[in-house]
mmCIF file of C-alpha atoms in Angstrom:
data_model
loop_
_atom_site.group_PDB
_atom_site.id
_atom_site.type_symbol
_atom_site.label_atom_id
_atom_site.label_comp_id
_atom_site.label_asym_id
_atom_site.label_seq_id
_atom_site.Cartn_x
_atom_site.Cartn_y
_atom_site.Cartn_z
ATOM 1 C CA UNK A 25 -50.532 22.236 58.897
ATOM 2 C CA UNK A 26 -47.938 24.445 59.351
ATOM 3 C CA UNK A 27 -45.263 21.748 60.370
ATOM 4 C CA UNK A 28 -46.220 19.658 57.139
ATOM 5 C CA UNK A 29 -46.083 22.928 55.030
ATOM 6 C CA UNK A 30 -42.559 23.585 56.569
ATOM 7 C CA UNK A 31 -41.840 19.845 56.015
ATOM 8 C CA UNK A 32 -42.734 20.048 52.680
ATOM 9 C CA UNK A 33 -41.101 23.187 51.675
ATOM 10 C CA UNK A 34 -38.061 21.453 52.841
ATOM 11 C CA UNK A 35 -38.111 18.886 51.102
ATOM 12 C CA UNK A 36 -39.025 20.436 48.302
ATOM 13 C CA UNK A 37 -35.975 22.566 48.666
ATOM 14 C CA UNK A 38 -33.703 19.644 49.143
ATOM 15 C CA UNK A 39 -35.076 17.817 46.440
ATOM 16 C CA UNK A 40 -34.178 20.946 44.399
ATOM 17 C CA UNK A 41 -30.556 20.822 45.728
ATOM 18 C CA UNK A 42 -30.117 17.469 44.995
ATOM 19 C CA UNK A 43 -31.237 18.113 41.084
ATOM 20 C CA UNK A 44 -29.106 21.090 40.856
ATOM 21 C CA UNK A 45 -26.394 18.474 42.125
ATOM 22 C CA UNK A 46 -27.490 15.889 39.389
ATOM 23 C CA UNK A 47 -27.473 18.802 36.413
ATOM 24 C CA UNK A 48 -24.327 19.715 37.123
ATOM 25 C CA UNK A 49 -22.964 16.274 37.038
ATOM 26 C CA UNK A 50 -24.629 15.313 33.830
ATOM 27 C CA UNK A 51 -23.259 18.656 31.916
ATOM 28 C CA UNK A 52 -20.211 18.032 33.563
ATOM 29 C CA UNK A 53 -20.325 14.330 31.944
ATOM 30 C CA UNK A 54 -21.906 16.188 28.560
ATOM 31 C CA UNK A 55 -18.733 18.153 28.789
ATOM 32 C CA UNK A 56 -16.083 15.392 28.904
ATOM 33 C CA UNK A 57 -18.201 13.135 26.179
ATOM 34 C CA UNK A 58 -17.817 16.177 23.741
ATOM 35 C CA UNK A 59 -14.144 16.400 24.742
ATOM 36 C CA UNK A 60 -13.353 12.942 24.276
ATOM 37 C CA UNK A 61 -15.466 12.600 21.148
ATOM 38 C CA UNK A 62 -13.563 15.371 20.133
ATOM 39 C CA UNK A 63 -10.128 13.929 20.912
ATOM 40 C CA UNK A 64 -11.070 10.487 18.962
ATOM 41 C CA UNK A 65 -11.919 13.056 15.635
ATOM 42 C CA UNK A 66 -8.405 13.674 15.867
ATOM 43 C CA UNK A 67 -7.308 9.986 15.556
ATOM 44 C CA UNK A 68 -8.749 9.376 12.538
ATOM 45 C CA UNK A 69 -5.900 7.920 9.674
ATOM 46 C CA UNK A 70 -5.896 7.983 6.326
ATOM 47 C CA UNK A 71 -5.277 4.438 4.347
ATOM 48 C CA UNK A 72 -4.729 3.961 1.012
ATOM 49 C CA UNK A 73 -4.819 0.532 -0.267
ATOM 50 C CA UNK A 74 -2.755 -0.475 -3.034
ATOM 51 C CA UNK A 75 -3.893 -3.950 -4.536
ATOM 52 C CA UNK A 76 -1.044 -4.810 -7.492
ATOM 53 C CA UNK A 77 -1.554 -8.058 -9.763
ATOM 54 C CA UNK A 78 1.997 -9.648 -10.616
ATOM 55 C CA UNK A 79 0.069 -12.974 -11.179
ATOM 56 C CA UNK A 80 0.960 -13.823 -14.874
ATOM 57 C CA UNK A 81 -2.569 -14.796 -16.291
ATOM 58 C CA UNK A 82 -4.416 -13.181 -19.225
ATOM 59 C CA UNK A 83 -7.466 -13.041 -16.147
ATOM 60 C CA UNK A 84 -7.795 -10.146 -14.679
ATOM 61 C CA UNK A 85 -8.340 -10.023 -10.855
ATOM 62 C CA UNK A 86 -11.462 -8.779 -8.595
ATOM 63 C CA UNK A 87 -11.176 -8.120 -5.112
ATOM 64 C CA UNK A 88 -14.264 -8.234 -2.577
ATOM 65 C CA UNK A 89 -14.796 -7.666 1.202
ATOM 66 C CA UNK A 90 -17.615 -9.615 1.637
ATOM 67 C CA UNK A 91 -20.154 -8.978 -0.532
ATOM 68 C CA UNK A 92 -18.717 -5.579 -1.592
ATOM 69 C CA UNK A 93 -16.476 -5.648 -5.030
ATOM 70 C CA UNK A 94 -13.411 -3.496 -3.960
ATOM 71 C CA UNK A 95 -12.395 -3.123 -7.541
ATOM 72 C CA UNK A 96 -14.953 -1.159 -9.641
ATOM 73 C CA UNK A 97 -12.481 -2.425 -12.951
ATOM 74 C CA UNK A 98 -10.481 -5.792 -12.923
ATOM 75 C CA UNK A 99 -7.149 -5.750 -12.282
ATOM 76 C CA UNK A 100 -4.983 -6.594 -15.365
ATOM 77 C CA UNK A 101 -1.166 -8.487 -14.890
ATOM 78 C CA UNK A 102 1.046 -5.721 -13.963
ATOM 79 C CA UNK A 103 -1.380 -3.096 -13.345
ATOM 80 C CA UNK A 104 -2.392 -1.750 -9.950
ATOM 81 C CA UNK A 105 -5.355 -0.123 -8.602
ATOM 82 C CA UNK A 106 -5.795 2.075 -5.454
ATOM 83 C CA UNK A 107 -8.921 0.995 -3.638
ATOM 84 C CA UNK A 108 -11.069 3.951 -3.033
ATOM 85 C CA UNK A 109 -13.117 3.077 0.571
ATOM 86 C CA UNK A 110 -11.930 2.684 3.922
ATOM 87 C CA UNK A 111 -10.832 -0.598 4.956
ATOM 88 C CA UNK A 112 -10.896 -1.631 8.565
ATOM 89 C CA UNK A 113 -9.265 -4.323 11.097
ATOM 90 C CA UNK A 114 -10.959 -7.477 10.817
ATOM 91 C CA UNK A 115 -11.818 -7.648 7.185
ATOM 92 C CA UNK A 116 -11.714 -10.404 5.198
ATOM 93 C CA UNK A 117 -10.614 -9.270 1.750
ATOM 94 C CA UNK A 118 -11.410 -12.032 -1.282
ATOM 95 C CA UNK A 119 -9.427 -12.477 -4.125
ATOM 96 C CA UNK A 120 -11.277 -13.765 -7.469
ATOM 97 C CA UNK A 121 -9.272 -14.479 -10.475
ATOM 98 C CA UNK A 122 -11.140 -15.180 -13.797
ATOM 99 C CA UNK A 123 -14.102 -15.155 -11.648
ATOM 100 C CA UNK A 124 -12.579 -17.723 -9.525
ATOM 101 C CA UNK A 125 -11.445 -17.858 -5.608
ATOM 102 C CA UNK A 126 -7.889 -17.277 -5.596
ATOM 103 C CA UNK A 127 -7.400 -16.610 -1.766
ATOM 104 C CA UNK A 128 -8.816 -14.564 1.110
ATOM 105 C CA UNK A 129 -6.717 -12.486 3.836
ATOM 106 C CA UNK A 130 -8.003 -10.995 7.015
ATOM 107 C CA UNK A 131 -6.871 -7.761 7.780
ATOM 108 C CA UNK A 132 -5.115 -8.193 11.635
ATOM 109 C CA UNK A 133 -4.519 -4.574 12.140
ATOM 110 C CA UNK A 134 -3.711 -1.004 10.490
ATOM 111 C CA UNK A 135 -0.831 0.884 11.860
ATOM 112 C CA UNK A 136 -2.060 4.399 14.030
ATOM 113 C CA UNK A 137 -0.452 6.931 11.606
ATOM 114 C CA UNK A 138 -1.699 8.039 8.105
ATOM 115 C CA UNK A 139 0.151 5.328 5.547
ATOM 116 C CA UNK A 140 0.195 3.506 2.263
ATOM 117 C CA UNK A 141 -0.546 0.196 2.218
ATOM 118 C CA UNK A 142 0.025 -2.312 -0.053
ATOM 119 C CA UNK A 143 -0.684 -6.069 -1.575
ATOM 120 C CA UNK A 144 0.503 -7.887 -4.170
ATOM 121 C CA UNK A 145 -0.910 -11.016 -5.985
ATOM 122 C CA UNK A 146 1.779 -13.220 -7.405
ATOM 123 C CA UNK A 147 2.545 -17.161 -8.666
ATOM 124 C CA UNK A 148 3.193 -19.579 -5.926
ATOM 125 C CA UNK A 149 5.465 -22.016 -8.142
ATOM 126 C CA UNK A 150 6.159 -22.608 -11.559
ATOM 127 C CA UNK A 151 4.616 -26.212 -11.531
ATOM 128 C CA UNK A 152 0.637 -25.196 -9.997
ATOM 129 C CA UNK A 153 -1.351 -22.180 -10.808
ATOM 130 C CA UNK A 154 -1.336 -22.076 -6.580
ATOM 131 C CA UNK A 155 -1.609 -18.133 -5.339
ATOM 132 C CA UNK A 156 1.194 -16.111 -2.877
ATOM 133 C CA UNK A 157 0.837 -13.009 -1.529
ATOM 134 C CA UNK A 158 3.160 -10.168 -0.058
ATOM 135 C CA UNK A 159 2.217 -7.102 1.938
ATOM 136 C CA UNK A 160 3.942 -3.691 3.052
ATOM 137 C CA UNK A 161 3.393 -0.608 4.971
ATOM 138 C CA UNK A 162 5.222 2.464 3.966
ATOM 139 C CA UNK A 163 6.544 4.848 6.611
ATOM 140 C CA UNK A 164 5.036 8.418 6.534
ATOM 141 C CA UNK A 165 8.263 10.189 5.721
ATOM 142 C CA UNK A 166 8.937 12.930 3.892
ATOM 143 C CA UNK A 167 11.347 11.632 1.196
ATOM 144 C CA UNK A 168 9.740 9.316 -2.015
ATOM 145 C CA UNK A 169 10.011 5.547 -0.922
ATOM 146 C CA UNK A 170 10.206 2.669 -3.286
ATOM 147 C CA UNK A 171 9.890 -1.178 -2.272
ATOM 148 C CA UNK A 172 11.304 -4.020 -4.390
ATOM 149 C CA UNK A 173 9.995 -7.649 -4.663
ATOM 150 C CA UNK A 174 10.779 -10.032 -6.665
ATOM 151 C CA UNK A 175 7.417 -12.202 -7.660
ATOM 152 C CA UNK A 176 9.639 -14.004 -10.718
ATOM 153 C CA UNK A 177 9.134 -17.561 -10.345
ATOM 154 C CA UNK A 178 11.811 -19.659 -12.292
ATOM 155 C CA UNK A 179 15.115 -20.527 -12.423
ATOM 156 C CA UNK A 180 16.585 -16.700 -14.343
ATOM 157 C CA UNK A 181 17.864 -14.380 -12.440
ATOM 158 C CA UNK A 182 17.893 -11.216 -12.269
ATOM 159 C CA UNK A 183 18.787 -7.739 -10.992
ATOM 160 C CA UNK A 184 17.803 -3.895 -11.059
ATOM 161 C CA UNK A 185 19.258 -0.861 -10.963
ATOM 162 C CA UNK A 186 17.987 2.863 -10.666
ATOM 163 C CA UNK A 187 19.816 5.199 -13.333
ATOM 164 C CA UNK A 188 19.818 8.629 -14.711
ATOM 165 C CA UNK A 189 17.540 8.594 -17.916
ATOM 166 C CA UNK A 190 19.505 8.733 -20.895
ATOM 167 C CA UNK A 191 18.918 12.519 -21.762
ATOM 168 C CA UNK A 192 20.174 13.769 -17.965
ATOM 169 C CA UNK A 193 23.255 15.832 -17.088
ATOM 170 C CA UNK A 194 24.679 13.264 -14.810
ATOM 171 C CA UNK A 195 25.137 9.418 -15.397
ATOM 172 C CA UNK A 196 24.380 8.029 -11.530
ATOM 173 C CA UNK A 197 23.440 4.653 -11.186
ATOM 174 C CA UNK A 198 22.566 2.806 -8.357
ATOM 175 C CA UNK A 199 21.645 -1.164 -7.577
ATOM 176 C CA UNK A 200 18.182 -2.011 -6.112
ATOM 177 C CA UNK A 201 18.166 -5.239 -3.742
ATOM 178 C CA UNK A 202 15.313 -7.173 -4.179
ATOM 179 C CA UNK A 203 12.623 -7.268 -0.665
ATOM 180 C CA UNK A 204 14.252 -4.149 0.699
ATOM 181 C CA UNK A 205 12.634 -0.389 1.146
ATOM 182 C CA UNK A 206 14.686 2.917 0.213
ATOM 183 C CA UNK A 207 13.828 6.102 0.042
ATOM 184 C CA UNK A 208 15.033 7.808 -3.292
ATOM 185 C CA UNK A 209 15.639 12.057 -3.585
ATOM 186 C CA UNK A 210 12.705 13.544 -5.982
ATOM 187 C CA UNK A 211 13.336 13.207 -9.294
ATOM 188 C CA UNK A 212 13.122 11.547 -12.986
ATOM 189 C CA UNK A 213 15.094 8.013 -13.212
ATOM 190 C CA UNK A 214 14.830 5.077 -14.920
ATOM 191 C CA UNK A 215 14.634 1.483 -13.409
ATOM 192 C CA UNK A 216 16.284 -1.254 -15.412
ATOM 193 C CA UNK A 217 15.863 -5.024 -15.126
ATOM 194 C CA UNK A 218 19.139 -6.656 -16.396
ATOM 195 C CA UNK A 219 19.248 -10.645 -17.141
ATOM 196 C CA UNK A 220 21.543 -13.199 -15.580
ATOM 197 C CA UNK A 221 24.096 -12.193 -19.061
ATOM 198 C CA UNK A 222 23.739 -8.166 -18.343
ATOM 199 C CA UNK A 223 21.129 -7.647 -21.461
ATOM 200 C CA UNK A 224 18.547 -5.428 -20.580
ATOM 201 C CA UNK A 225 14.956 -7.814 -19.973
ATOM 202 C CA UNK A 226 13.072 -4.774 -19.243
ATOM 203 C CA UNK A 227 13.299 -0.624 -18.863
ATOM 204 C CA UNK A 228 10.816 1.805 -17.054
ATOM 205 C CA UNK A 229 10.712 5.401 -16.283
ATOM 206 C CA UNK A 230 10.422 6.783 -12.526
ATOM 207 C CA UNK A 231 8.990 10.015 -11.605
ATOM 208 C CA UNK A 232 9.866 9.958 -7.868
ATOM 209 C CA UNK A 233 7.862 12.526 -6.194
ATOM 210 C CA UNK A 234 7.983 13.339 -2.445
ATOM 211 C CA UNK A 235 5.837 11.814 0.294
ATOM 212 C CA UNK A 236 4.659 9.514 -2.319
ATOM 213 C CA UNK A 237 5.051 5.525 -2.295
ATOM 214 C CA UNK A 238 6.354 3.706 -5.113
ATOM 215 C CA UNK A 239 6.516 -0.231 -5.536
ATOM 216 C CA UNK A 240 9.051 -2.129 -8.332
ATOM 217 C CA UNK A 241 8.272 -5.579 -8.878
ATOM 218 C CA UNK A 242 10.184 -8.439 -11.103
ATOM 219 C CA UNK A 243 7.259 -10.192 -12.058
ATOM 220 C CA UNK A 244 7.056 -13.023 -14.580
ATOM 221 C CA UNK A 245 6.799 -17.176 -14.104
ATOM 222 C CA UNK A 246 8.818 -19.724 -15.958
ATOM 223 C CA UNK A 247 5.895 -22.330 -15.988
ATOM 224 C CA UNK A 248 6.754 -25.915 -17.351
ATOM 225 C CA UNK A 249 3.343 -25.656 -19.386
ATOM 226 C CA UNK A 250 4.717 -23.755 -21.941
ATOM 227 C CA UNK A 251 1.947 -21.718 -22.702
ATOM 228 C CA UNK A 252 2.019 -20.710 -19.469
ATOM 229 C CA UNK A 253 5.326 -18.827 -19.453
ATOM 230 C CA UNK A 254 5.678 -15.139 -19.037
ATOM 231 C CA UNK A 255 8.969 -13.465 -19.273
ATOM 232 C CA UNK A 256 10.430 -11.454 -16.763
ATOM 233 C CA UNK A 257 9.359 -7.806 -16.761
ATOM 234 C CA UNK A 258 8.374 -5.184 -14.852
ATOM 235 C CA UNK A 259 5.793 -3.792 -12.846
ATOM 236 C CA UNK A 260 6.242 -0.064 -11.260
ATOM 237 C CA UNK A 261 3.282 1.476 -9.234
ATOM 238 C CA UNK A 262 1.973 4.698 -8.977
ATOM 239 C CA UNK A 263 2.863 6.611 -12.492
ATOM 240 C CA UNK A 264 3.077 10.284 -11.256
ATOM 241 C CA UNK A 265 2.799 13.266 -13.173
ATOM 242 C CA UNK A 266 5.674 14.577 -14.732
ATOM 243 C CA UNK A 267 3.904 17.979 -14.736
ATOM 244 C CA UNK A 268 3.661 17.868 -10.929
ATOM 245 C CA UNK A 269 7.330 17.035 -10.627
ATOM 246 C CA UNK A 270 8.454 19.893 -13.167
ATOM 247 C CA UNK A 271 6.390 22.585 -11.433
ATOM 248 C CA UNK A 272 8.309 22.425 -8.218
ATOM 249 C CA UNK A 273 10.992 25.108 -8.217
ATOM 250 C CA UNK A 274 13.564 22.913 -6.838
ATOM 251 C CA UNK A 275 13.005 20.258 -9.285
ATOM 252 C CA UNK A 276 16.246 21.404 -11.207
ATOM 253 C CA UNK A 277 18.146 21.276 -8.668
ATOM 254 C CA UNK A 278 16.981 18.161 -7.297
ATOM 255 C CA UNK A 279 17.595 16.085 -10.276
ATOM 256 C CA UNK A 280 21.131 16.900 -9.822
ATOM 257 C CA UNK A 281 21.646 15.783 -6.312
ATOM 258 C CA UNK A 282 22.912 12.153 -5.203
ATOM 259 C CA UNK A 283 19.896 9.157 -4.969
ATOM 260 C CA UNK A 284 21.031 8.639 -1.343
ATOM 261 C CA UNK A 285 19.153 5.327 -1.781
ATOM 262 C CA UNK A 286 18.125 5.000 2.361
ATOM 263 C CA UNK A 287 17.129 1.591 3.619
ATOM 264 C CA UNK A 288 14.271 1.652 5.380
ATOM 265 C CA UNK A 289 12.938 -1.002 7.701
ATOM 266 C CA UNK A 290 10.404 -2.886 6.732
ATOM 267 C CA UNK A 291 7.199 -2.945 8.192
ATOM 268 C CA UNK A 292 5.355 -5.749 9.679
ATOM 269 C CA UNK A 293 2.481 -7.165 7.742
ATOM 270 C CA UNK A 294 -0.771 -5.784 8.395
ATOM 271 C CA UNK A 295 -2.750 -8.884 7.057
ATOM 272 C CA UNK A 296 -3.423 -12.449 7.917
ATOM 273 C CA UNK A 297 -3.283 -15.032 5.721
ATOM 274 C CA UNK A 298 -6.142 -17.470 5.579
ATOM 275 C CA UNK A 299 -6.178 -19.127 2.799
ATOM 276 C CA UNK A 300 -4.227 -19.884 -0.740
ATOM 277 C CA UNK A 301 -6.352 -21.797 -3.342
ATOM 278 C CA UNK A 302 -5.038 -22.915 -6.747
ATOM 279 C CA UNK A 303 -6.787 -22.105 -10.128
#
């Protein structure tokens, strides 16, 4: 009796040391799961999705990611909406135009740093109704950054320029090349499309604001249906607040100092292309 009761106090005792073993493991583990889940908090990045129609149509355009609509309002030609919602790697966003499938693009991947991302809807050709897309990433830098395309399809051409508006102190002006990325000093400006002859085609004020993304777009289509022809204009995305710009301190001084237009390199696209339907 005695030898089982000492046989089973041992083991009871061992089995004891070997839980005390297992606890500690399994707080141990408990500890490094919190840590790590902690860790991963940290690499969470803010997106914001940019969706910009430059397709010249008097339909609007929808977006969807599968059965979600992305754009609570339709999209009007040279208008852009920010899409409020996360998007993730692997979606399949849907464009409808006039309630019709335009295209669809899978998103590949989304870079690992808080950015601005953005796509634009545009005219293949001047002969079909056919769909084209193009896509950027902005940098996260500090200075305001503005990328130009040129969605014009015809045989015009065209250039911009970046200028001091008319009422300013100083008469700077500076050219913009078409698919390139700068970053701009904060301030008020005016961008100005000039035809092929050097008459202005279109004007439109700037409010460059720091750590903000702009996009300026030639948009337009010199269709051989002739109803289908839109001249060349343009499209400049986001409007900021003039108010925000003014009640900086340094604003004064800023709107005196060189553009020092930057080129920036351009990002790879973030998006697949899957498919281009016409109209």
């Amino acid at each position: 009796m005695s030898g089982l009761m000492g046989l089973c106090s041992g083991t009871s005792m061992a089995a004891q040391a070997g839980g005390d073993r297992r606890n500690l493991v399994i707080q141990q583990k408990q500890r490094q799961q919190r840590a790590a889940s902690s860790f991963l908090r940290t690499l969470d990045f803010k997106h914001k999705l940019r969706i910009c129609n430059a397709y010249p149509f008097i339909e609007s355009v929808d977006v969807y990611a599968g059965p979600v609509k992305l754009t609570p309002q339709s999209i009007p030609y040279k208008d852009c909406h920010e899409i409020q919602g996360s998007v993730k790697a692997g979606d399949k966003l849907q464009f409808q135009i006039g309630g019709m499938s335009a295209g669809s693009f899978k998103v590949s991947e989304l870079p690992r740093e808080d950015a601005v991302l953005v796509l634009v809807i545009y005219r293949h050709d001047t002969v079909t109704t056919a769909v084209a897309f193009e896509s950027h990433v902005f940098a996260n830098l500090m200075n305001a950054q503005i990328a130009v395309l040129d969605t014009y399809r015809g045989e015009k051409k065209g250039s911009l320029r970046v200028q001091d508006v008319v009422n300013a102190s100083t008469t700077r002006s500076e050219e913009l090349m078409f698919d390139s990325v700068v970053s701009v000093n904060q301030g008020m400006y005016e961008v100005v499309l000039y035809r092929n002859d050097g008459s202005v085609a279109d004007k439109q004020e700037l409010i460059a604001l720091n750590r903000e993304a702009y996009v300026v777009v030639r948009c337009g289509v010199e269709a051989v249906e002739e109803n289908q022809r839109y001249p060349q204009a343009l499209m400049i995305f986001p409007h900021s607040d003039m108010k925000v710009l003014m009640g900086g301190s340094c604003c004064k001084q800023i709107l005196l100092l060189p553009f020092f237009l930057v080129a920036i390199s351009t990002a790879s696209s973030w998006l697949d292309h899957l498919a281009v339907l016409r109209l």
